[in-house]
Short mmCIF file of C-alpha atoms and ligand atoms in Angstrom, two decimals:
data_model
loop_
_atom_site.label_atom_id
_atom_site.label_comp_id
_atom_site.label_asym_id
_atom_site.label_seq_id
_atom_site.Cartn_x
_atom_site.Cartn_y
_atom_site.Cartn_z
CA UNK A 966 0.00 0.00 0.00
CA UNK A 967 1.60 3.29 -0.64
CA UNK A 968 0.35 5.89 1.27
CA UNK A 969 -1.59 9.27 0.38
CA UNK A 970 -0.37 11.47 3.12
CA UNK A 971 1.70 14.38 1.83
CA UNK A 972 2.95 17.56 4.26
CA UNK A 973 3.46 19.87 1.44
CA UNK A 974 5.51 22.67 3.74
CA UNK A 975 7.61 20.75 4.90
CA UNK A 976 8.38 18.88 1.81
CA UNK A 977 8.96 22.44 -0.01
CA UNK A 978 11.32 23.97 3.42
CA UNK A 979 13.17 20.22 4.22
CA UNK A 980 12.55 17.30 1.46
CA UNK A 981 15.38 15.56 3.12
CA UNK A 982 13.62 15.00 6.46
CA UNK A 983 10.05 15.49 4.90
CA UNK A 984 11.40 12.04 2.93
CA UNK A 985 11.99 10.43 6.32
CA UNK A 986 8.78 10.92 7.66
CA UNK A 987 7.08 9.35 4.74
CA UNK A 988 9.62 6.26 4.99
CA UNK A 989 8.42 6.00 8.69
CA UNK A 990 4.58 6.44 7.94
CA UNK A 991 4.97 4.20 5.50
CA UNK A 992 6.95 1.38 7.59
CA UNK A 993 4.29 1.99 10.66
CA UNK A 994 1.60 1.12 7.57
CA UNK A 995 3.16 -2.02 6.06
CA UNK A 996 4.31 -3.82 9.31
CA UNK A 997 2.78 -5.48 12.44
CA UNK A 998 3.78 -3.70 15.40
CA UNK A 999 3.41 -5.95 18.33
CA UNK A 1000 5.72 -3.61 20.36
CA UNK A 1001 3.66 -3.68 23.51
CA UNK A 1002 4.17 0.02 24.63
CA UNK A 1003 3.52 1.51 20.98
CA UNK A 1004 0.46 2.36 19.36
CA UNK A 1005 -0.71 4.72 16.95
CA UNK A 1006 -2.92 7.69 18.01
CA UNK A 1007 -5.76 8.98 16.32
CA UNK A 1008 -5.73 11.81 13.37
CA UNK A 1009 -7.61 13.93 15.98
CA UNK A 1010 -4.51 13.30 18.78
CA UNK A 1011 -1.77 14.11 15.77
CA UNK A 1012 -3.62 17.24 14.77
CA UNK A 1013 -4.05 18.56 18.47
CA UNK A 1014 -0.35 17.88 18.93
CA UNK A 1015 0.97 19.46 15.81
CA UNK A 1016 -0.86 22.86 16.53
CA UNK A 1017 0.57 26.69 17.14
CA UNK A 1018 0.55 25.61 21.08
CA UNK A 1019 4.17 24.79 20.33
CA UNK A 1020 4.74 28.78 20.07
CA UNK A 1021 3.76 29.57 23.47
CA UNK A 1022 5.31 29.32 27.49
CA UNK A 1023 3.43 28.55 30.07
CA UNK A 1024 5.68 28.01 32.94
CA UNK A 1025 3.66 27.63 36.51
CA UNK A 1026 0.16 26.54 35.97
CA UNK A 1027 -3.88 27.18 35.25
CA UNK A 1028 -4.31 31.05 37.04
CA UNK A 1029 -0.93 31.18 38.77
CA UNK A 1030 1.27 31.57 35.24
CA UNK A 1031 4.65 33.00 34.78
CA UNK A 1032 4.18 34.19 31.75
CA UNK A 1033 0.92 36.54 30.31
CA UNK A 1034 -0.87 35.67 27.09
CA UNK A 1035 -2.36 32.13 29.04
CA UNK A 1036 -5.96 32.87 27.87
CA UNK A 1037 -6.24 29.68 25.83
CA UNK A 1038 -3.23 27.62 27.39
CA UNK A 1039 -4.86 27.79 30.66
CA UNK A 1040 -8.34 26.87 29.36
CA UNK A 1041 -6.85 23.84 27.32
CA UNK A 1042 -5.07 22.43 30.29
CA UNK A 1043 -7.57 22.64 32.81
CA UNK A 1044 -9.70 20.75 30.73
CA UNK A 1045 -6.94 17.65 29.87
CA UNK A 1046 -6.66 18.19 33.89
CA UNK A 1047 -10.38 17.49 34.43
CA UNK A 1048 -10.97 14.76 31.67
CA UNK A 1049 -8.06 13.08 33.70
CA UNK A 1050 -9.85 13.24 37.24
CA UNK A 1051 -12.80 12.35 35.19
CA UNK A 1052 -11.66 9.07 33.66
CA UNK A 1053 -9.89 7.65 36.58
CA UNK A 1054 -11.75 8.65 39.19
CA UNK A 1055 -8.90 11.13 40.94
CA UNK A 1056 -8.78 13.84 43.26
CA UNK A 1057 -6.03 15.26 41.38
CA UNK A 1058 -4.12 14.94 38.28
CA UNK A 1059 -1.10 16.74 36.62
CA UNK A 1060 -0.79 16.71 32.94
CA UNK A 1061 2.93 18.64 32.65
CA UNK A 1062 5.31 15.92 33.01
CA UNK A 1063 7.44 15.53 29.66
CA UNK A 1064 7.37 11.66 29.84
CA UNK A 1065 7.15 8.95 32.09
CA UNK A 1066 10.60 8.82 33.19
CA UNK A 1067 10.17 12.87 34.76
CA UNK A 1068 7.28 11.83 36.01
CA UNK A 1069 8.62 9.24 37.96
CA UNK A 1070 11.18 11.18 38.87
CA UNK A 1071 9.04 14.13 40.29
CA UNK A 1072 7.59 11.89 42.63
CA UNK A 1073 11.22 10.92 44.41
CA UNK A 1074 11.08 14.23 44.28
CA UNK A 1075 8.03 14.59 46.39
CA UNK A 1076 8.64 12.16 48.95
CA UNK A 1077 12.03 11.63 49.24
CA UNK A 1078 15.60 13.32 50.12
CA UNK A 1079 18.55 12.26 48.53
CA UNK A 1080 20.23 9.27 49.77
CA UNK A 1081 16.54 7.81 51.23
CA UNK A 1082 15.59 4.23 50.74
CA UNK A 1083 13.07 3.10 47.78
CA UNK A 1084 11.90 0.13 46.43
CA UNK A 1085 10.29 -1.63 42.99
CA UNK A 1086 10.38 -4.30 41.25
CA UNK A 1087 14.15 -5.09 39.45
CA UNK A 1088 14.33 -4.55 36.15
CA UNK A 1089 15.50 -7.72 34.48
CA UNK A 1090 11.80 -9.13 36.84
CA UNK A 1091 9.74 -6.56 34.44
CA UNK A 1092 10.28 -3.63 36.65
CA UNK A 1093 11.57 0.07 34.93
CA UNK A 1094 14.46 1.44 34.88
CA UNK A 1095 12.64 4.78 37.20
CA UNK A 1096 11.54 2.22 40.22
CA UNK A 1097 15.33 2.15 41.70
CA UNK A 1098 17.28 0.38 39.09
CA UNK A 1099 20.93 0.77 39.61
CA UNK A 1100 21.82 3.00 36.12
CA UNK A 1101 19.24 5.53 36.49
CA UNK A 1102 19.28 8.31 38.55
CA UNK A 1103 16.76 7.03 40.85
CA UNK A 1104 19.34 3.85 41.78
CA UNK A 1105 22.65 6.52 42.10
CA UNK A 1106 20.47 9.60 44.09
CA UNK A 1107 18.57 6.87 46.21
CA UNK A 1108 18.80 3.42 47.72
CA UNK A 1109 17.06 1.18 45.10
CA UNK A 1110 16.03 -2.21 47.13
CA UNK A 1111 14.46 -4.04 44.49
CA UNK A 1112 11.74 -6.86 44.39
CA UNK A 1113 11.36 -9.50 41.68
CA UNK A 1114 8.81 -12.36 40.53
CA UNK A 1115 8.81 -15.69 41.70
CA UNK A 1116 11.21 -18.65 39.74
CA UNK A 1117 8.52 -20.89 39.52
CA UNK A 1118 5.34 -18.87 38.65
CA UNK A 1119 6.92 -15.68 37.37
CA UNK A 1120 4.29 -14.18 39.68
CA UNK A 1121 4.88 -11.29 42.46
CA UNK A 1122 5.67 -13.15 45.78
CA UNK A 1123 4.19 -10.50 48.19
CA UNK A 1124 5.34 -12.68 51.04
CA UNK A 1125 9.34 -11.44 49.75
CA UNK A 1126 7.54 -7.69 49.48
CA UNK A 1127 6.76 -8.16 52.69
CA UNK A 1128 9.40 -9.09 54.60
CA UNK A 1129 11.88 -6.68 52.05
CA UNK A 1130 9.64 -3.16 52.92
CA UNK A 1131 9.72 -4.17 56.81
CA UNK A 1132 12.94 -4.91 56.70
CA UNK A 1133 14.17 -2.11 54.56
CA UNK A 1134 11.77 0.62 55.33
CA UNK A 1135 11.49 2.33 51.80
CA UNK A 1136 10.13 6.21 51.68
CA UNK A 1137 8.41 4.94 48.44
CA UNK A 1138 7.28 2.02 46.85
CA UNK A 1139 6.91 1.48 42.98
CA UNK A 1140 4.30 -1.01 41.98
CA UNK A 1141 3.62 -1.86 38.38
CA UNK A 1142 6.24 -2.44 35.55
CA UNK A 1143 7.24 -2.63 31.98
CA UNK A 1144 7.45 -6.47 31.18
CA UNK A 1145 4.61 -7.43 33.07
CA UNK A 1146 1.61 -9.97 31.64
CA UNK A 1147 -0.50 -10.57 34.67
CA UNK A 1148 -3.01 -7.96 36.66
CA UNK A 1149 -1.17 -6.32 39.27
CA UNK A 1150 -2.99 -6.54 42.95
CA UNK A 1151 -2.95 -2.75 43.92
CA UNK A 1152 -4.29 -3.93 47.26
CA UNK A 1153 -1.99 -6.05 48.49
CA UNK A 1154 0.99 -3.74 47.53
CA UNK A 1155 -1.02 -0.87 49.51
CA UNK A 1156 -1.02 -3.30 52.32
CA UNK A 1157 2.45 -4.01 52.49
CA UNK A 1158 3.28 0.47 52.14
CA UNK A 1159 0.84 0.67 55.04
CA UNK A 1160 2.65 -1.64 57.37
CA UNK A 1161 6.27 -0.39 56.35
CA UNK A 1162 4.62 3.57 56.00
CA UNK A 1163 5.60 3.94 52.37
CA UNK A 1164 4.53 6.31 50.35
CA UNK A 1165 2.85 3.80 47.35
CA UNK A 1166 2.75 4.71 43.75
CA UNK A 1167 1.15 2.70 40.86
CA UNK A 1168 3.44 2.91 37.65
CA UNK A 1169 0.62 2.19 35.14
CA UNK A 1170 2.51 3.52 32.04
CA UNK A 1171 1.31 0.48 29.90
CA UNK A 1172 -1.90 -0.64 31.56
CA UNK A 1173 -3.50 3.02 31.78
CA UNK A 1174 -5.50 2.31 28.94
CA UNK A 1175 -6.81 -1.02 29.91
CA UNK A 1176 -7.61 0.51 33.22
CA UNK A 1177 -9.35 3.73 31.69
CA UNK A 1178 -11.30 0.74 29.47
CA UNK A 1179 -12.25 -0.74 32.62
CA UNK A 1180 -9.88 -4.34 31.49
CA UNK A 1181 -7.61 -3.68 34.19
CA UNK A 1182 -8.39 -3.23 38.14
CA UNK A 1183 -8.03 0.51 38.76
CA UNK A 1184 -4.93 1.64 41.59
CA UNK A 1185 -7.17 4.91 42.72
CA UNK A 1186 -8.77 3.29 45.57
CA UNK A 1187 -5.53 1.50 47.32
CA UNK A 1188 -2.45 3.79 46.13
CA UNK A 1189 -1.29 7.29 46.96
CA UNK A 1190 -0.31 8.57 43.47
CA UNK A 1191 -1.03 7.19 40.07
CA UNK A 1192 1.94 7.43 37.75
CA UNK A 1193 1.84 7.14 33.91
CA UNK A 1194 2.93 7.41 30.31
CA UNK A 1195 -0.21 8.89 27.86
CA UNK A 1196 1.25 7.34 24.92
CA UNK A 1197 0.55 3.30 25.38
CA UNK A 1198 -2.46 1.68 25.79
CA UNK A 1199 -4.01 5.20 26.89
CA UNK A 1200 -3.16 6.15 22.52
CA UNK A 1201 -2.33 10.19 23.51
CA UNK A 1202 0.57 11.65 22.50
CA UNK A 1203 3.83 11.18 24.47
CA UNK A 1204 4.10 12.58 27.54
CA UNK A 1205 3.05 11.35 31.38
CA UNK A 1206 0.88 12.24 33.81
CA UNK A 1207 0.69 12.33 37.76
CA UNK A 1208 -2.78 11.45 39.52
CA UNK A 1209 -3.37 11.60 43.42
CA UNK A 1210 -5.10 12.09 46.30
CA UNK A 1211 -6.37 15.49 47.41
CA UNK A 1212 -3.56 15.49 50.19
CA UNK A 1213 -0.88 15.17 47.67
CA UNK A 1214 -1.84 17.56 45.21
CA UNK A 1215 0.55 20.50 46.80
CA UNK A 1216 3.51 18.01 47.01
CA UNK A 1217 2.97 16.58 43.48
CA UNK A 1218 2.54 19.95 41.52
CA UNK A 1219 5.51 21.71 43.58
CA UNK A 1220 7.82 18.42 42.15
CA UNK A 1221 6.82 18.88 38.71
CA UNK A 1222 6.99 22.33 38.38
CA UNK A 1223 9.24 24.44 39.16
CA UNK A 1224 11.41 21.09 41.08
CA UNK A 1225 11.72 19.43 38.30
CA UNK A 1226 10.79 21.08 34.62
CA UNK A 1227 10.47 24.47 33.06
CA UNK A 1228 7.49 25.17 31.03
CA UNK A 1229 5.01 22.56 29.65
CA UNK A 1230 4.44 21.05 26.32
CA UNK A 1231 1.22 22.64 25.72
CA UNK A 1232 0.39 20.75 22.42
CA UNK A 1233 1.00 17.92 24.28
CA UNK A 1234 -1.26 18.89 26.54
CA UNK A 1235 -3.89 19.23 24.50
CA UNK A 1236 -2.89 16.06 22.34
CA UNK A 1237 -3.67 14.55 25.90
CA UNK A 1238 -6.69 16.23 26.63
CA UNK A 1239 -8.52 14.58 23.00
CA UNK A 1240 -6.95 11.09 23.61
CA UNK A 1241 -8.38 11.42 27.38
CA UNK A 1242 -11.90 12.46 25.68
CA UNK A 1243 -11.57 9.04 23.30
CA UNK A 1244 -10.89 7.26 26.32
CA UNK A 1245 -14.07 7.98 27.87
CA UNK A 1246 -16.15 7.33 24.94
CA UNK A 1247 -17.95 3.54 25.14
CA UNK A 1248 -15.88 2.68 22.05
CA UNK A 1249 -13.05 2.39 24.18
CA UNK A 1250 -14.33 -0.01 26.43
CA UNK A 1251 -14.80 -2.37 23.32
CA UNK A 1252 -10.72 -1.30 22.66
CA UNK A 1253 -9.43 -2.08 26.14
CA UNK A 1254 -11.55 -5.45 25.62
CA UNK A 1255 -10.36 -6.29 22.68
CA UNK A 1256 -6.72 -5.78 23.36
CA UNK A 1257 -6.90 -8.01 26.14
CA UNK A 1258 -8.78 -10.84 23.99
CA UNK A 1259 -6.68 -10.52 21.42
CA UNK A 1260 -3.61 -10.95 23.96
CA UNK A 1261 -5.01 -13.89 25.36
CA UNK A 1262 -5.98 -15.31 22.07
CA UNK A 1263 -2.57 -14.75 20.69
CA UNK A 1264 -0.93 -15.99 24.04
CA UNK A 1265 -3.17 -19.44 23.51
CA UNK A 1266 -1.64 -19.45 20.05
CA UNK A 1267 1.63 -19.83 21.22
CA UNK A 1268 1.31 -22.28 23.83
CA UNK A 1269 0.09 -24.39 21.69
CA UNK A 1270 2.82 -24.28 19.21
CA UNK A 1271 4.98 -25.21 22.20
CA UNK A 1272 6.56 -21.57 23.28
CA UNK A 1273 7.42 -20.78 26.76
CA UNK A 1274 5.90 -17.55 28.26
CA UNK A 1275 6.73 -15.71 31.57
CA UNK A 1276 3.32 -16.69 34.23
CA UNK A 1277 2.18 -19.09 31.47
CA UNK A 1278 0.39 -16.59 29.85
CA UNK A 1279 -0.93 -13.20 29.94
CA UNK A 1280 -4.14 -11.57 31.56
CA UNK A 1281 -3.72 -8.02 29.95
CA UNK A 1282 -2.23 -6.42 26.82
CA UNK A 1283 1.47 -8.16 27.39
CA UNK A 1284 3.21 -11.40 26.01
CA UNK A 1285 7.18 -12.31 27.25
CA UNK A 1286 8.23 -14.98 25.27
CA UNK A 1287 11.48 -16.97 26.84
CA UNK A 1288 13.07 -18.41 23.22
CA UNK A 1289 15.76 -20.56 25.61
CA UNK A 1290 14.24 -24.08 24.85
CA UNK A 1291 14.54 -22.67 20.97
CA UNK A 1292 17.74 -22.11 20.94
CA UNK A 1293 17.26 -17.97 19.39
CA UNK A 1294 18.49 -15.41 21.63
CA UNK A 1295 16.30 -13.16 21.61
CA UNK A 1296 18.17 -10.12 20.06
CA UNK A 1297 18.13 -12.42 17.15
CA UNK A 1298 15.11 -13.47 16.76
CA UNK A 1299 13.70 -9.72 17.24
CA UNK A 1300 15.99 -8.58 14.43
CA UNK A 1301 14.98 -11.47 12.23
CA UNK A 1302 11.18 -11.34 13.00
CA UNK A 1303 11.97 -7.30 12.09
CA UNK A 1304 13.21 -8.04 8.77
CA UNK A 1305 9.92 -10.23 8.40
CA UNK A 1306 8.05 -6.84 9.00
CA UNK A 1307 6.90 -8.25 12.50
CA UNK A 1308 8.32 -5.39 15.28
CA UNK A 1309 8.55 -6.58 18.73
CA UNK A 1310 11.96 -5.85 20.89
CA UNK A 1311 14.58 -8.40 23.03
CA UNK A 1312 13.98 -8.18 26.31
CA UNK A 1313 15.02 -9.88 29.58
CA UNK A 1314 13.02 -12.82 31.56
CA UNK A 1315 13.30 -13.31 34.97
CA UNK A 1316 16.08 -15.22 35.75
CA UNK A 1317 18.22 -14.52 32.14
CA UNK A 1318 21.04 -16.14 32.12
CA UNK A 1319 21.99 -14.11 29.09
CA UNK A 1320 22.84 -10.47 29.68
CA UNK A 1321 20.35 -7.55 29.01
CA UNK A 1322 21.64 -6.34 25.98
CA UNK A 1323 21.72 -9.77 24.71
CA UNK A 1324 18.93 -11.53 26.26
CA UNK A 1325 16.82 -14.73 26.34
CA UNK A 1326 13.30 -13.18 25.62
CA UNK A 1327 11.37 -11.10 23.22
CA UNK A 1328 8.37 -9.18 24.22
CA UNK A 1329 5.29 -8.77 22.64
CA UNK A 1330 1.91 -7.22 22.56
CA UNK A 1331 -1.74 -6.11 20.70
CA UNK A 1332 -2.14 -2.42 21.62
CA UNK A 1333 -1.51 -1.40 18.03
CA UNK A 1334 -2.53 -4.22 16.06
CA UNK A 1335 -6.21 -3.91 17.55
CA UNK A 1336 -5.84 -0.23 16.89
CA UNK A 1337 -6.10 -1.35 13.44
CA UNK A 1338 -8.77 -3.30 14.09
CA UNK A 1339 -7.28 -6.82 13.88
CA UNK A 1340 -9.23 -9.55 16.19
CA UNK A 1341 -8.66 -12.67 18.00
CA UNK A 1342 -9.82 -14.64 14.52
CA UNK A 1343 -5.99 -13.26 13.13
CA UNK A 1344 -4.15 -14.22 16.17
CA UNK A 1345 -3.37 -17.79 14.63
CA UNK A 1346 -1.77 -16.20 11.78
CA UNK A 1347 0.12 -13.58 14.34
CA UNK A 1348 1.26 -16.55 16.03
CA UNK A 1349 2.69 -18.43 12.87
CA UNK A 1350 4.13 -16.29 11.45
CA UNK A 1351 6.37 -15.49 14.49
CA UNK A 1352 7.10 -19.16 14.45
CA UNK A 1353 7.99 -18.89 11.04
CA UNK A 1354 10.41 -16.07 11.84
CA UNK A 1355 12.19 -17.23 14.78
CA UNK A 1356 12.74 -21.00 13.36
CA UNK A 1357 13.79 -18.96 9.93
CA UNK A 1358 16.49 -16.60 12.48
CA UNK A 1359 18.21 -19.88 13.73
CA UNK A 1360 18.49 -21.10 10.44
CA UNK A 1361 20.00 -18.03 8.99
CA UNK A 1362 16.68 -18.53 6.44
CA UNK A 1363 16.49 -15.02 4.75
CA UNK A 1364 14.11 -16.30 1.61
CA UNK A 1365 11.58 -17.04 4.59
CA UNK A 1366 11.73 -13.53 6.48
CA UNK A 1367 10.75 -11.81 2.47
CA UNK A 1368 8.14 -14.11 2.59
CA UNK A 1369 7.03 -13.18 5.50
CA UNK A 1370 7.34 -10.13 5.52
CA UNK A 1371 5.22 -9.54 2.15
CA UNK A 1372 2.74 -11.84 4.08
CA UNK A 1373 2.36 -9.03 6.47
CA UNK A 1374 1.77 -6.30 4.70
CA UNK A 1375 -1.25 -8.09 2.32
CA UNK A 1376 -3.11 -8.01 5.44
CA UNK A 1377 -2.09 -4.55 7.04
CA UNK A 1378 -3.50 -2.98 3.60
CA UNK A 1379 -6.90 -4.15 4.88
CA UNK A 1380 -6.52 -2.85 8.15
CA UNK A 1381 -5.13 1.00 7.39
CA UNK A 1382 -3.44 2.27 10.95
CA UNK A 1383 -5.45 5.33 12.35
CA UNK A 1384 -3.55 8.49 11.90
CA UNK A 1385 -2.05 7.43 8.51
CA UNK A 1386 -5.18 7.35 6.34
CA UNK A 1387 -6.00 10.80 5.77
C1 LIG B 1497 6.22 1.29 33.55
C2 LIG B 1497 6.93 2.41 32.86
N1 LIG B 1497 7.19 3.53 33.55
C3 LIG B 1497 7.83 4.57 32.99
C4 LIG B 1497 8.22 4.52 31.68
C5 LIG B 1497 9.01 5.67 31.13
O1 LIG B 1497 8.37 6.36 30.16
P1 LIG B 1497 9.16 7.29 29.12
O2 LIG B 1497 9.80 6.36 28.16
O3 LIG B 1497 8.07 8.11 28.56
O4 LIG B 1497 10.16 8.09 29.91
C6 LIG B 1497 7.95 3.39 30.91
C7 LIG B 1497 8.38 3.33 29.50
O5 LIG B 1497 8.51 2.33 28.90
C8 LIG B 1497 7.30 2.30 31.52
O6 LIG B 1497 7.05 1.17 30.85
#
């Protein structure tokens, strides 16, 4: 399929990069993305984002600006601020954090000194790099004690939560995480922060959407702040967003701005404000569903063509493969399954014996392939053809990954991406 979209300015100012950006619509058209943090957003959510908002500073926030001129800005945020509260259910929410990983950050920030103890889950267990892991800033400026999954079930043992946050005593804990397939039980992680008096913070970067859908358990009753990315399963533009209790609001807001960032991305803002307004429309209820079935469907796929996966399985939008028993590392097997137009990335299990940059697993998911409207009946095919493509990357079998990959892209023409059909 070769697409229609042209950007006639910037073709006539930079053909150079205006020829980039039609190799990349064009790539995000022709292959299956089963990255499981991507998605595409809606024409509305590009056009929002791409706007003159870009021209203007806003530093401070709604009524209390640093700068004049706010009549707009102020309006536009206030409303992504209430379609937040509205959608999850908060007292509070703040749209201005850049990204997930500033987000994250500005909530050390608001509970923590330098130096102080925090806890979440390691990253080679599915945890992020932002919950304490020993590279980022959060594991040099703080103590990072780090939970994991159990060997056996590749489950959360809260019993080893437990006994870590009493014995440790953590300022914060992180809950949620990056490589994770199975629901994550809010309530017994605010259980443990309430014995060990930890302030406890739901990373729901990749789940936001499924919760927002109502396919996911919602963190707002059990945890003090809600942490997340608005460019996953929520389908906004990227950027992150901070939701709490009233009592946090102060604490929260004073972090963000002007602890940690200068003035906000305002078409982000407002990028996040429409994809908020999809997300409460009925329609994406049937979305969250979908993803979830289509996960499941996929995961059910696999299993039965003999592939191990982390838990056994998957109850939300996620799918982490361990290749070990097939002999493909997983680096190579992403790279090949790439070439076959099938995107997914290498990624750690829980107890790799092969290093992170060169690990044992690749990790999947259907937030953008349902986007495009594919269903559970297509899963079969999903899961053949990455069969296909990781017995073709230990043979070296090149012929197979063109095959493939033209495979793929028959059925992506009949299932044009949002955002890349106008
Ligand atoms: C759970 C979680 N938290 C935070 C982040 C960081 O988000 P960003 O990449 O926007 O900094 C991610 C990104 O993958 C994530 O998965």
């Amino acid at each position: 399929m070769t697409l229609p979209l042209s950007h006639p300015a910037l073709s006539a100012t930079d053909p150079e990069l205006a020829a980039l950006v039609g190799a990349e619509e064009q790539l995000q058209a022709d292959t299956l993305r089963l990255i499981p943090s991507e998605n595409y957003v809606s024409q509305a959510v590009l056009e929002a984002s791409g706007t003159v908002l870009q021209n203007k500073y806003s530093e401070g926030y709604a009524g209390r600006r640093y700068y004049e001129g706010q009549q707009n800005i102020d309006q536009i945020e206030l409303l992504a601020v209430a379609r937040a509260k509205s959608l999850f259910g908060v007292d509070h929410a703040n749209v201005q954090p850049y990204s997930g990983s500033p987000a994250n950050l500005a909530v050390y920030l608001a509970f923590a000194e330098p130096g102080d103890t925090v806890m979440g889950m390691a990253l080679p267990m599915g945890g992020h790099l932002t919950h304490g892991w020993g590279v980022s800033a959060t594991g040099k400026w703080f103590r990072g004690v780090q939970y994991g999954v159990r060997h056996d079930t590749g489950l959360v043992d809260f019993d080893e939560v437990r006994e870590l946050a009493l014995k440790e005593r953590p300022k914060v804990i992180f809950c949620g995480g990056t490589a994770l397939p199975r629901t994550i039980d809010f309530a017994a992680f605010a259980e443990i922060a309430r014995e060990a008096g930890a302030v406890l913070v739901a990373d729901v970067a990749h789940i936001a959407g499924l919760i927002a859908g109502g396919a996911h358990p919602s963190p707002v009753p059990h945890v003090d702040v809600v942490s997340t990315t608005t460019h996953k399963t929520l389908r906004g533009p990227r950027g992150a967003m901070l939701m709490s209790r009233e009592e946090h609001a102060k604490a929260i807001d004073k972090a963000v701005f002007p602890g940690l960032q200068g003035g906000p991305h305002n078409q982000t803002t407002a990028g996040i404000a429409v994809a908020l307004h999809e997300a409460s429309q009925p329609s994406f209820r049937d979305y969250a569903a979908q993803v979830v079935a289509n996960a499941k469907a996929l995961a059910g796929e696999l299993l039965a063509r003999g592939f191990d996966l982390v838990s056994g399985g998957t109850d939300n939008h996620l799918i982490l493969m361990d290749l070990t028993s097939r002999d493909v590392p997983g680096k190579v097997a992403a790279k090949a399954l790439d070439r076959a137009g099938i995107v997914v990335n290498y990624n750690t299990v829980p107890y790799d014996t092969r290093k992170p940059f060169d690990p044992s697993g690749i990790r999947i998911g259907t937030p953008s392939l349902t986007s495009r409207g594919l269903g559970v009946e297509h899963m079969a095919a999903v899961a053949a053809w990455i069969e296909r493509g990781v017995t073709a990357a230990g043979k070296g079998d090149e012929d197979e990954l063109t095959a493939i990959r033209a495979e793929v892209a028959d059925l992506m023409t009949a299932y044009p991406a949002p955002g890349l059909t106008t």
